[in-house]
Coordinates of C-alpha atoms (C1' of nucleotides) in Angstrom, one line a residue:
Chain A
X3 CA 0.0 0.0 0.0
X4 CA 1.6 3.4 -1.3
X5 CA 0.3 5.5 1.1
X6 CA 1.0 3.1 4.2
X7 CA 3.3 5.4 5.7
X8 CA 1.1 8.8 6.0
X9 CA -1.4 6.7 7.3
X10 CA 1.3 4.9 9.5
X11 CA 2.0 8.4 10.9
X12 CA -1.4 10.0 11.6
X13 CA -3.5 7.3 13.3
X14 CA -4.5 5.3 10.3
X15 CA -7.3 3.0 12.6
X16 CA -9.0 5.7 13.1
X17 CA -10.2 5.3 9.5
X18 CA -12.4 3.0 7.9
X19 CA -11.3 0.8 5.6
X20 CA -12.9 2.1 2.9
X21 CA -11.8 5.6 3.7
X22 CA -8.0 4.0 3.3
X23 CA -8.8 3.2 0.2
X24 CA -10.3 6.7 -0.9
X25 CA -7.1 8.1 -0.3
X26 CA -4.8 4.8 -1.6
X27 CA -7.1 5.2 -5.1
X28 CA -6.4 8.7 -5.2
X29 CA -2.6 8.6 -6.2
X30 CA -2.4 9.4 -9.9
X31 CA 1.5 8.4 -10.5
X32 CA 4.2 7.6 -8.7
X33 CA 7.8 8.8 -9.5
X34 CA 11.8 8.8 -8.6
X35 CA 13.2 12.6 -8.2
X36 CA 16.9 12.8 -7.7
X37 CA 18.6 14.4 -4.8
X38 CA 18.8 18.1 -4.6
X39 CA 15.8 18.4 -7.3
X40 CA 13.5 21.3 -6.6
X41 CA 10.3 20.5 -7.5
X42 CA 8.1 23.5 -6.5
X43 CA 8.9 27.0 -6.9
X44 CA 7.6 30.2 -4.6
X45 CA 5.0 31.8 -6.3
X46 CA 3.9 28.9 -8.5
X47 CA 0.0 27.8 -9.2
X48 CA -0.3 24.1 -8.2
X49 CA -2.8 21.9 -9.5
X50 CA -1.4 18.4 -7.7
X51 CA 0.0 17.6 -4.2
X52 CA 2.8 15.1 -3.3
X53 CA 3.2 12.8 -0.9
X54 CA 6.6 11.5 0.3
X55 CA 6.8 7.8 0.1
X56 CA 10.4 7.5 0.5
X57 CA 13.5 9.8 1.0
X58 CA 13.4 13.2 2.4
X59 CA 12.4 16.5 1.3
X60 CA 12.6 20.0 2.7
X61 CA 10.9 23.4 2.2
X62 CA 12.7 26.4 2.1
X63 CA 12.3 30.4 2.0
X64 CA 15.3 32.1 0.4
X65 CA 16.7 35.3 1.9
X66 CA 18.4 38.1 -0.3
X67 CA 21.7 36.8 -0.4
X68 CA 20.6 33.2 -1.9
X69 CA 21.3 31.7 1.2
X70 CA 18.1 29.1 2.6
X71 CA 16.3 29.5 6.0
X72 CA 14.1 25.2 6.0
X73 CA 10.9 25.8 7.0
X74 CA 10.4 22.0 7.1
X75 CA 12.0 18.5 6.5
X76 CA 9.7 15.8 5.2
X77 CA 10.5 12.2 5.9
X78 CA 8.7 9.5 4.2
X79 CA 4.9 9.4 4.8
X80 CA 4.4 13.2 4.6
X81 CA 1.7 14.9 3.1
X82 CA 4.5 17.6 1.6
X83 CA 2.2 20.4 0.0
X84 CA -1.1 18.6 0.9
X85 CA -1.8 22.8 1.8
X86 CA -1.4 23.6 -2.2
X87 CA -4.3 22.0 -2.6
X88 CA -7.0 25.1 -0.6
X89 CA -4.2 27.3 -0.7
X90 CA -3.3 26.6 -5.0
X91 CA 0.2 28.7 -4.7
X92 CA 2.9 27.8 -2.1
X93 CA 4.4 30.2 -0.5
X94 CA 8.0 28.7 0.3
X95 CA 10.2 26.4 -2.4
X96 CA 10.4 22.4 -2.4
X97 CA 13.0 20.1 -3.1
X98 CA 14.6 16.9 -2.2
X99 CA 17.5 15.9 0.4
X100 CA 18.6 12.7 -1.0
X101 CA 16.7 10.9 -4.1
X102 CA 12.9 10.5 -2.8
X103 CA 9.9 8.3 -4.4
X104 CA 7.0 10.2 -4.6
X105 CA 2.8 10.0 -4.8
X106 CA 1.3 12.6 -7.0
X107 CA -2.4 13.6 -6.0
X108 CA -4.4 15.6 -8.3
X109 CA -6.2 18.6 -6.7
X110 CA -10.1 17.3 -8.7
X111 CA -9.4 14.0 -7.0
X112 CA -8.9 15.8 -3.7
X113 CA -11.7 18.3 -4.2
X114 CA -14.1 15.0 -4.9
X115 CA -12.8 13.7 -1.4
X116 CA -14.0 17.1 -0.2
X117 CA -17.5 16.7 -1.4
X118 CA -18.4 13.2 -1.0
X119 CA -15.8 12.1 2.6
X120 CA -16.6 15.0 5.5
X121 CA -14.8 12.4 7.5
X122 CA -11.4 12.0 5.5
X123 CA -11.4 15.9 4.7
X124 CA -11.3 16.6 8.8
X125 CA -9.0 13.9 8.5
X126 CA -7.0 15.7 5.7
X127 CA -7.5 18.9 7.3
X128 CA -5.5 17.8 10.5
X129 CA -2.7 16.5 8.7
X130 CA -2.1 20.0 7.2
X131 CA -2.3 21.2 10.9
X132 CA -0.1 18.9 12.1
X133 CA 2.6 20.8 9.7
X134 CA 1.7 23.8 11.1
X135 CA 2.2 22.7 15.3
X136 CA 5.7 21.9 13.9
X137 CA 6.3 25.0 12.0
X138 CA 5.4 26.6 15.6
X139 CA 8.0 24.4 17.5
X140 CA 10.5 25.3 14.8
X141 CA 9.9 29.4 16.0
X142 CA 9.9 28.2 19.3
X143 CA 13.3 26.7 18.7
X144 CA 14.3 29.3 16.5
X145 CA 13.6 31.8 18.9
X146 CA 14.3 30.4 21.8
X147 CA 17.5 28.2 22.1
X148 CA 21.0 28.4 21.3
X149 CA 22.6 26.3 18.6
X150 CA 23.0 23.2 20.6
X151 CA 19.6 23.3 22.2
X152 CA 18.5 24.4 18.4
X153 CA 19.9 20.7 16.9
X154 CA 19.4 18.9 20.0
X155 CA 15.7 19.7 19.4
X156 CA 16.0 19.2 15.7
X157 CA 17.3 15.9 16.2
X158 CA 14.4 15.4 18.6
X159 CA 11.7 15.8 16.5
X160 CA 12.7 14.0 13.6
X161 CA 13.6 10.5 15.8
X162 CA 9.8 11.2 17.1
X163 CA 8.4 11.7 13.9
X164 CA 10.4 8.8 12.1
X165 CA 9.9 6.3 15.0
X166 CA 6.2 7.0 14.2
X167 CA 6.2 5.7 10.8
X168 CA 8.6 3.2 11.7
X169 CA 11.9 4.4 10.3
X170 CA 13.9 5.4 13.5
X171 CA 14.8 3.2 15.9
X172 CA 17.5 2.4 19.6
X173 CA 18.2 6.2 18.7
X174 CA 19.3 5.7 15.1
X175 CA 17.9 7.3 11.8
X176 CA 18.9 8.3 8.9
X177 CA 19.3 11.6 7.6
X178 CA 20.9 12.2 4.1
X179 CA 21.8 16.0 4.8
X180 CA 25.2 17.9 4.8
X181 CA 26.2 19.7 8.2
X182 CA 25.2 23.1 6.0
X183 CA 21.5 21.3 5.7
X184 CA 21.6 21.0 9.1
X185 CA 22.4 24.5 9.6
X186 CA 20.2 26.2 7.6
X187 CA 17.1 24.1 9.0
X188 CA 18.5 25.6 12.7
X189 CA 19.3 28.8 11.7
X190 CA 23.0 28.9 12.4
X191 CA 26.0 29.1 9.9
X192 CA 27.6 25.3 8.6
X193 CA 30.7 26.4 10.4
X194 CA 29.0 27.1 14.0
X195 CA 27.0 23.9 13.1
X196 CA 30.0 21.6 12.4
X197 CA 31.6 22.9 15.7
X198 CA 27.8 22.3 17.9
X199 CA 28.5 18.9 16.6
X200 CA 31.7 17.7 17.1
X201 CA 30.5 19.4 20.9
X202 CA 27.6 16.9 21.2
X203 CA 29.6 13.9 19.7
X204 CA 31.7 14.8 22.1
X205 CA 29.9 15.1 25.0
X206 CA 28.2 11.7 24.2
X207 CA 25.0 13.3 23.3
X208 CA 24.4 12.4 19.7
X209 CA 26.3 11.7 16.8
X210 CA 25.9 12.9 13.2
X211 CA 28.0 11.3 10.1
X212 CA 28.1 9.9 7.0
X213 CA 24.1 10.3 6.3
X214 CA 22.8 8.6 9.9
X215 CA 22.2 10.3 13.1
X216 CA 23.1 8.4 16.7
X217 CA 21.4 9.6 19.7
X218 CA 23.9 8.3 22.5
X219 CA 21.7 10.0 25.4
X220 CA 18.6 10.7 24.9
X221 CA 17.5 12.2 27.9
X222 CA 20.4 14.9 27.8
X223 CA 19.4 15.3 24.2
X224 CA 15.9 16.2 25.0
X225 CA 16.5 18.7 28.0
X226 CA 18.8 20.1 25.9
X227 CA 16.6 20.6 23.3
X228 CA 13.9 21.7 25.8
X229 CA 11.8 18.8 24.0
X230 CA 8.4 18.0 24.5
X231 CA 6.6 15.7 21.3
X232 CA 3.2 17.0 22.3
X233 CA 2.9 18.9 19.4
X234 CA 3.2 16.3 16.8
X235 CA -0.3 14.6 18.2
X236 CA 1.1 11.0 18.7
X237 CA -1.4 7.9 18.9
X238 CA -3.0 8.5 21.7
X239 CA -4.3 12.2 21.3
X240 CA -7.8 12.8 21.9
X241 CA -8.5 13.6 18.1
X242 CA -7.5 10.1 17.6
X243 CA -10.0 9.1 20.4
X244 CA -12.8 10.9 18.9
X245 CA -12.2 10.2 14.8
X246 CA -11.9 6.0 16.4
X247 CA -15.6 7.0 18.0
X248 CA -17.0 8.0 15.3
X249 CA -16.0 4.8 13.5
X250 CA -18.3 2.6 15.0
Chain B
X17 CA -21.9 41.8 10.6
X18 CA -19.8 40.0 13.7
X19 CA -17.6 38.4 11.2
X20 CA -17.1 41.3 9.3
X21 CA -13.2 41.7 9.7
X22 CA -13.0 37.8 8.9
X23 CA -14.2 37.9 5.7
X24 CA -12.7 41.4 4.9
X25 CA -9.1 40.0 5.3
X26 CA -10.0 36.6 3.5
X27 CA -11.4 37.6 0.4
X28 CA -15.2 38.0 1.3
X29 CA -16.5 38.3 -2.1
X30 CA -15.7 34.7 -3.1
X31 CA -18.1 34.1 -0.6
X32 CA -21.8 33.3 -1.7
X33 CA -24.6 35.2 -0.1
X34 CA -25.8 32.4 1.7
X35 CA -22.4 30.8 2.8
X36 CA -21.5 34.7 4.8
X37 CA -24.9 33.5 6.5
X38 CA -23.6 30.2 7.4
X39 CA -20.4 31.8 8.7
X40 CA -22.3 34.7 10.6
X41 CA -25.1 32.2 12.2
X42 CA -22.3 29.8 13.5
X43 CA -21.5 32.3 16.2
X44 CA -22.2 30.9 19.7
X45 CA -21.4 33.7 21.5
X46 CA -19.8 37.0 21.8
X47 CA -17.6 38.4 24.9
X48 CA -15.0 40.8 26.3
X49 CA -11.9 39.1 27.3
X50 CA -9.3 41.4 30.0
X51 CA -5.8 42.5 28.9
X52 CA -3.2 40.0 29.7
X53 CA -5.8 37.4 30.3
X54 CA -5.0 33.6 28.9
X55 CA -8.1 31.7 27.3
X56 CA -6.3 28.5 26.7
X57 CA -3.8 26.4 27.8
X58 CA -1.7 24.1 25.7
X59 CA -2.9 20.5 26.1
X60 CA -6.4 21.4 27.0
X61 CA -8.8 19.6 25.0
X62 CA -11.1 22.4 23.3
X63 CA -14.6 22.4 22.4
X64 CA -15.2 25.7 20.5
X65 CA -13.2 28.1 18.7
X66 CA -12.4 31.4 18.7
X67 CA -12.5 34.6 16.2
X68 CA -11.1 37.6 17.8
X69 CA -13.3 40.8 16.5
X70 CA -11.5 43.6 18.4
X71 CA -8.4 43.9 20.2
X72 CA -4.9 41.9 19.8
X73 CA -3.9 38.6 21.1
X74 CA -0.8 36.3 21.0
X75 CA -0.3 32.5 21.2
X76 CA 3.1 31.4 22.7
X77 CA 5.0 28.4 24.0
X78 CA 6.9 28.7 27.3
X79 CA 10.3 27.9 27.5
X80 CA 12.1 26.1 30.5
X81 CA 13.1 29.1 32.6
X82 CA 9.5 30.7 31.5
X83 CA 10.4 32.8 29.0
X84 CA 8.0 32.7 26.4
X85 CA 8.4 32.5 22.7
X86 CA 5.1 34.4 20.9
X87 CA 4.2 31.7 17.8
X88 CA 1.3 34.4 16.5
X89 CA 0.2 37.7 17.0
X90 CA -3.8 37.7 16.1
X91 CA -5.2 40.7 14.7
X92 CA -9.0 41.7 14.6
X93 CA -10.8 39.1 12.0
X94 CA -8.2 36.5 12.5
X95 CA -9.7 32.7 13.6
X96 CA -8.0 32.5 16.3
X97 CA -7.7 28.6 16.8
X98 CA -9.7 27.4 14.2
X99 CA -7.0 25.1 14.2
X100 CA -8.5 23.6 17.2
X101 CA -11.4 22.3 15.8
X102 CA -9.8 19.4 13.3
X103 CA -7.2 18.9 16.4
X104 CA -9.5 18.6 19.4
X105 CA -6.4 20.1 21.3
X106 CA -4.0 23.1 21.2
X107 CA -0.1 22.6 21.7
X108 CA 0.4 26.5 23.1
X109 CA -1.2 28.9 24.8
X110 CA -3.7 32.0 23.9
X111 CA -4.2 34.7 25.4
X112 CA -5.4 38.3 25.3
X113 CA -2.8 41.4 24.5
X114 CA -4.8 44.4 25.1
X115 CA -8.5 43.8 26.2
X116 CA -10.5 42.2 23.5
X117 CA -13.9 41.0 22.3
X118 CA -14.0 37.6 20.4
X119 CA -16.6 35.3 19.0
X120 CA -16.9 31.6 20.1
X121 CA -17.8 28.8 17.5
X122 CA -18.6 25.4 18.8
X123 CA -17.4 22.7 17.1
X124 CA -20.6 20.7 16.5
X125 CA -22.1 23.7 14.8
X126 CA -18.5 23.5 12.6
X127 CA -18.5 20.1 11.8
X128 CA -22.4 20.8 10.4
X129 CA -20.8 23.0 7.9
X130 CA -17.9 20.3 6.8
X131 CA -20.8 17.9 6.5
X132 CA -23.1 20.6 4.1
X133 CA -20.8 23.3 2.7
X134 CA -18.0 21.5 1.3
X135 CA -16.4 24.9 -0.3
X136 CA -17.2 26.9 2.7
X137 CA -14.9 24.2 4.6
X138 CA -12.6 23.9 1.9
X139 CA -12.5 27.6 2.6
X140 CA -11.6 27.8 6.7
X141 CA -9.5 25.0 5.9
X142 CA -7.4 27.7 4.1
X143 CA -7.8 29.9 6.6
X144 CA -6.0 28.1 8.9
X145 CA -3.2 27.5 6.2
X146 CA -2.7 31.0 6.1
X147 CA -1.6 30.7 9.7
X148 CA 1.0 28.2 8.7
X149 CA 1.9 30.1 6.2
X150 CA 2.8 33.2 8.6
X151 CA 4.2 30.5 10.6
X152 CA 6.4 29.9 7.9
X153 CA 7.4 33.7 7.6
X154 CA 8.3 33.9 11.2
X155 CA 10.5 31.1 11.0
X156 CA 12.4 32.6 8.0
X157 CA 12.5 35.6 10.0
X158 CA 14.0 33.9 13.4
X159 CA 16.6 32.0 11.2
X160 CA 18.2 34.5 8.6
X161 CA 17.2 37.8 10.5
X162 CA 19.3 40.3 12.6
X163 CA 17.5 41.3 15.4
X164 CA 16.6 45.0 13.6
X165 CA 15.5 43.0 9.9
X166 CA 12.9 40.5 13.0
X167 CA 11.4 44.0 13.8
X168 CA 11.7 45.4 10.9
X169 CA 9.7 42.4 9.5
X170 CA 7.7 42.1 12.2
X171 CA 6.2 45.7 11.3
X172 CA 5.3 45.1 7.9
X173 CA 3.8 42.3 8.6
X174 CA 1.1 43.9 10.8
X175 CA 1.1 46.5 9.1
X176 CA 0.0 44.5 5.7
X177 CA -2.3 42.3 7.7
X178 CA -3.8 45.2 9.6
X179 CA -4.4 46.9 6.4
X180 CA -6.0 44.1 4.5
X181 CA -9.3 44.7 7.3
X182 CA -9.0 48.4 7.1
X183 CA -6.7 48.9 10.5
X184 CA -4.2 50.3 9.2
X185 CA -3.4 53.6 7.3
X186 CA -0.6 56.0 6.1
X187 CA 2.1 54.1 7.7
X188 CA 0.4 53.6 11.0
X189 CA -1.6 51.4 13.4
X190 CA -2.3 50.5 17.0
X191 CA -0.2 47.6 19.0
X192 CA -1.0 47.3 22.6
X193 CA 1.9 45.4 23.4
X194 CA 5.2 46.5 25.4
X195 CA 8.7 46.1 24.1
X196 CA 9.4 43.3 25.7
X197 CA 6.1 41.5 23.9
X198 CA 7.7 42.6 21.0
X199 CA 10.8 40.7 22.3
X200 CA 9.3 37.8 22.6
X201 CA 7.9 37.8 19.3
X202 CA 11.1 38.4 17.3
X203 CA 13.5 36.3 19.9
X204 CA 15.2 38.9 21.3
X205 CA 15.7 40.4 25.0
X206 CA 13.6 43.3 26.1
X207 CA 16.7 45.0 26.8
X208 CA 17.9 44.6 23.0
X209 CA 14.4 45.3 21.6
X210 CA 14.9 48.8 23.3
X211 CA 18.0 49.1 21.2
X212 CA 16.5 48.1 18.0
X213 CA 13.7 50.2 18.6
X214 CA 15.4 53.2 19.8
X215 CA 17.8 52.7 16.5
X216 CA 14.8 52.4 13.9
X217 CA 13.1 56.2 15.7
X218 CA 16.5 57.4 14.8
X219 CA 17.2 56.3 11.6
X220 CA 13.8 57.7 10.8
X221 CA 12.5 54.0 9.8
X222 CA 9.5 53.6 12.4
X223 CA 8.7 54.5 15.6
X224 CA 7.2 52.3 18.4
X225 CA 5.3 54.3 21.3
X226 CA 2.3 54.2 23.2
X227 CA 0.8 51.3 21.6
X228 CA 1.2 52.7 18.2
X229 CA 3.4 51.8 15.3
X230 CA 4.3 54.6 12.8
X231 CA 6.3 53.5 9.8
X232 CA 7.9 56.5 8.6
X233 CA 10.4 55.1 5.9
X234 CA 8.3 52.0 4.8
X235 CA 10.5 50.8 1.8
X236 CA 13.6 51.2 3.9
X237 CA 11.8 49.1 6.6
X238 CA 10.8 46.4 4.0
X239 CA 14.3 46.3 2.9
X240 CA 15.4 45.9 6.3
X241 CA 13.0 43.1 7.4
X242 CA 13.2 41.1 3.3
X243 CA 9.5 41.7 3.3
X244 CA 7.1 40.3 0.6
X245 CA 3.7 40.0 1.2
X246 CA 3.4 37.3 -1.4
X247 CA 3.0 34.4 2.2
X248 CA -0.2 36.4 3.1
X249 CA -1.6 35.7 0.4
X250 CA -3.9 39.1 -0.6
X251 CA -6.9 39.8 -2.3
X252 CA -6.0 39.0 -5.8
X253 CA -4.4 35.5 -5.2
X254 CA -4.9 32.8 -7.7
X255 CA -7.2 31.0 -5.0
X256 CA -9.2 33.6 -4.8
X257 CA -9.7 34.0 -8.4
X258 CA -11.1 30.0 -8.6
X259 CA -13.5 30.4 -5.8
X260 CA -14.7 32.9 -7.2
X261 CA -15.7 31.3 -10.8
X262 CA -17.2 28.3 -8.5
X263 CA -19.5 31.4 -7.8
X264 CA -20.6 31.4 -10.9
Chain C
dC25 C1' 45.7 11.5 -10.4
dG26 C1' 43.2 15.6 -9.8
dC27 C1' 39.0 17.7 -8.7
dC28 C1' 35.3 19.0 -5.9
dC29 C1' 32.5 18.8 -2.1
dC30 C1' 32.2 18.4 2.6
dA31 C1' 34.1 18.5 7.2
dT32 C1' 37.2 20.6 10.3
dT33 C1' 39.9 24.1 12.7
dG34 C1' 41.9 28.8 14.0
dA35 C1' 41.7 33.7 14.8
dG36 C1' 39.4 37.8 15.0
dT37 C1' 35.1 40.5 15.0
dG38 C1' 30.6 41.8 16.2
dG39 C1' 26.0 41.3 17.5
dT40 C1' 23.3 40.0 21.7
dT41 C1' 22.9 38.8 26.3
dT42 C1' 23.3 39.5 31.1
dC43 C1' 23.5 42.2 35.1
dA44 C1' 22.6 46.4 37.0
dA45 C1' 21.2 51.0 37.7
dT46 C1' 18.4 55.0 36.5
dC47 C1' 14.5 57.4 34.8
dG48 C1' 9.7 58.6 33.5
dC49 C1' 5.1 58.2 34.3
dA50 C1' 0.6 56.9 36.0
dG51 C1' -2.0 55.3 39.9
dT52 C1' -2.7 55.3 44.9
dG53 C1' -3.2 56.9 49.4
dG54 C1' -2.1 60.0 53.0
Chain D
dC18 C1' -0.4 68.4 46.9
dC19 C1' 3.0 65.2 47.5
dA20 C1' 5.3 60.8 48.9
dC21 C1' 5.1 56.1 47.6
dT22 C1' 4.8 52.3 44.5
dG23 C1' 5.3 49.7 40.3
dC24 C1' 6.0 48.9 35.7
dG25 C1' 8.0 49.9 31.4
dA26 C1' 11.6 52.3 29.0
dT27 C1' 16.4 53.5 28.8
dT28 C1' 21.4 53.3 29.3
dG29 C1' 26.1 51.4 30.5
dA30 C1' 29.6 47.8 31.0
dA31 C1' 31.3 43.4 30.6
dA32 C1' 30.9 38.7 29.0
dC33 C1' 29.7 35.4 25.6
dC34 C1' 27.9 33.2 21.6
dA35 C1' 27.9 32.9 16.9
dC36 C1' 29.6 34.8 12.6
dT37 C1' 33.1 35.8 9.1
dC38 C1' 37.2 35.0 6.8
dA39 C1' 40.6 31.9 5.8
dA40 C1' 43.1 27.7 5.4
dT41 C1' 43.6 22.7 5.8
dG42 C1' 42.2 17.9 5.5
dG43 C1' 39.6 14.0 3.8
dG44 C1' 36.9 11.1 0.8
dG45 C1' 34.5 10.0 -3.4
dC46 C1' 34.4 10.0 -8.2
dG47 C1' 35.6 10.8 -13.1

DNA sequence: CGCCCCATTGAGTGGTTTCAATCGCAGTGG
DNA sequence: CCACTGCGATTGAAACCACTCAATGGGGCG
């Protein structure tokens, strides 16, 4: 199933199974894109959303010297522009981290979901939400911590969110990005990054080479990162509670 | 008309007749909040919603030593946690800036309208994504930013949001926030915000004082903050544009 | 082998924070 | 009318974190 993943990830027994196969029937193609491929722009109209089945992506906004401030890393599962689809022009560029396998989702199939499945558009809805609680723990981080709390969190988050869709794993993931991806998602120069690092590595906290990340100490890592996963809405969340109520 | 503001800053007119009524009739009640007051606390479960119609409120996150980092500044017409209705739950806080009268939604009355106005949802749904969308702007502004470009883009901001439901004119509008709210919005100490502040007055770029912005240079002010409006998504948007020939 | 990208390290600079003190102003009570 | 109080704005000095500039090293690949 293509889209075993997403559903993986956002409480997928909370749907029917007919509603999994709404969304599984909606995928018009499926496709390879090659690392570092941009595949929306700023400013474009979109007429078709993407999910990620494999690899990662980011989303970026570019400042005036060229250089990129991530809005967002994808990991496989993710609805990645799911918000093109009401919003029809994105506001922020895509591209992929390493080479990704994607789903392509027409914007009339999803508009037909709309009409006919209240359910699965709430559903939907939600999982464009979810994106934003994350892009408000990224402002948090942003704002908040210094470079080592800023990766310690970063780091975080995207074990949580990969362990959900089964992908992380005794603190281990993988994460095809250059130190100078890593700093530009934290908001911190490749230099000052390469130097947090080699500080946490270090200090036994976590290790990042060749492609994979290591947490070594998890606890450390999350009160460094002042980390708390309520805001990605794990299993147990009331929402799920409710959409699993109205099931029966 | 309650929801006046609301449909003001989201492109009313691609709104039928009848789906303004839905909007308006879906109010559960109207009252005046207290300055400085919360309204809800992350992890609550929530049952309604809320549209602030007058007045200024923030949502945050708190950090370990307290500190809080503001995620959103909500102007007059902005759904204040719509998100909370496809969530069930909110992952920061809300609460008044200056004192404030809002409009409460409850959710059963919403989820009527996903079951019977499949464009009018299709239509909040994107309201919340403009929300991300400013989350996303925020983030950029955190990460790449000097503390005088944060303000700086703070500023516009409001000021092109304000504008959009007729609060804002000739460079100037109302904020009934201290510096060191200001602080917390752009990640900064209220000690440095002073700085930044007192530097902008005398570079003749804006002036903050007694609750009320005045931009005096605004395209020097733009260039400082990097500012394009094209995240917020105005009037004339492609979006926009489609609803309204599903008017037809 | 040579090239290029990425990781790494050093030194110096500068933006921001922290700590601390002062000032202005509005509200309160004597 | 004035002292008292408290909060927000303002300023100074010192310390620190992160940045810039610059150079070196390492590994993969044509």
């Amino acid at each position: 199933m293509l889209t075993h993943r997403f559903l993986l990830g956002r409480a997928r027994d909370a749907l029917s199974e007919e509603e999994r196969q709404v969304i599984e029937n909606a995928v018009s193609s499926v496709r390879q894109i090659p690392p570092r491929t941009q595949i929306q722009r700023r400013g474009e109209l979109v007429t078709h959303s993407v999910m990620l089945l494999d690899g990662y992506m980011c989303r970026y906004l570019d400042d005036r010297e060229g250089y990129r401030q991530l809005v967002s890393l994808q990991v496989p599962g993710d609805f990645v522009d799911l918000h093109g689809f009401p919003m029809k022009r994105l506001d922020h560029d895509v591209a992929s981290l390493g080479p990704c396998t994607i789903a392509t989702f027409e914007h009339r199939t999803l508009a037909e979901i709309l009409e006919r499945y209240p359910r699965l558009t709430r559903w939907l809805w939600f999982s464009t939400l979810l994106d934003a609680a994350i892009h408000r723990e990224w402002i948090f981080r942003l704002g908040r911590l210094g470079a080592e709390g800023r990766v310690a969190h970063f780091f975080c988050e995207l074990y949580a969110r990969l362990e959900m869709v089964g992908l992380a794993r005794d603190g281990a993931f993988a994460l095809p990005a250059t130190q100078a991806d890593v700093a530009e998602a934290c908001g911190i120069t490749g230099v000052h990054a390469n130097r947090v690092l080699r500080l946490m590595r270090e200090r036994g906290f976590a290790t990042f080479r060749s492609g994979e990340v290591e947490i070594t100490d998890m606890p450390k890592l999350k009160a460094l990162g002042e980390f708390d996963p309520i805001y990605l809405y794990g299993q147990h969340s009331a929402w799920v509670a409710e959409m699993r109520e109205g099931n029966d």
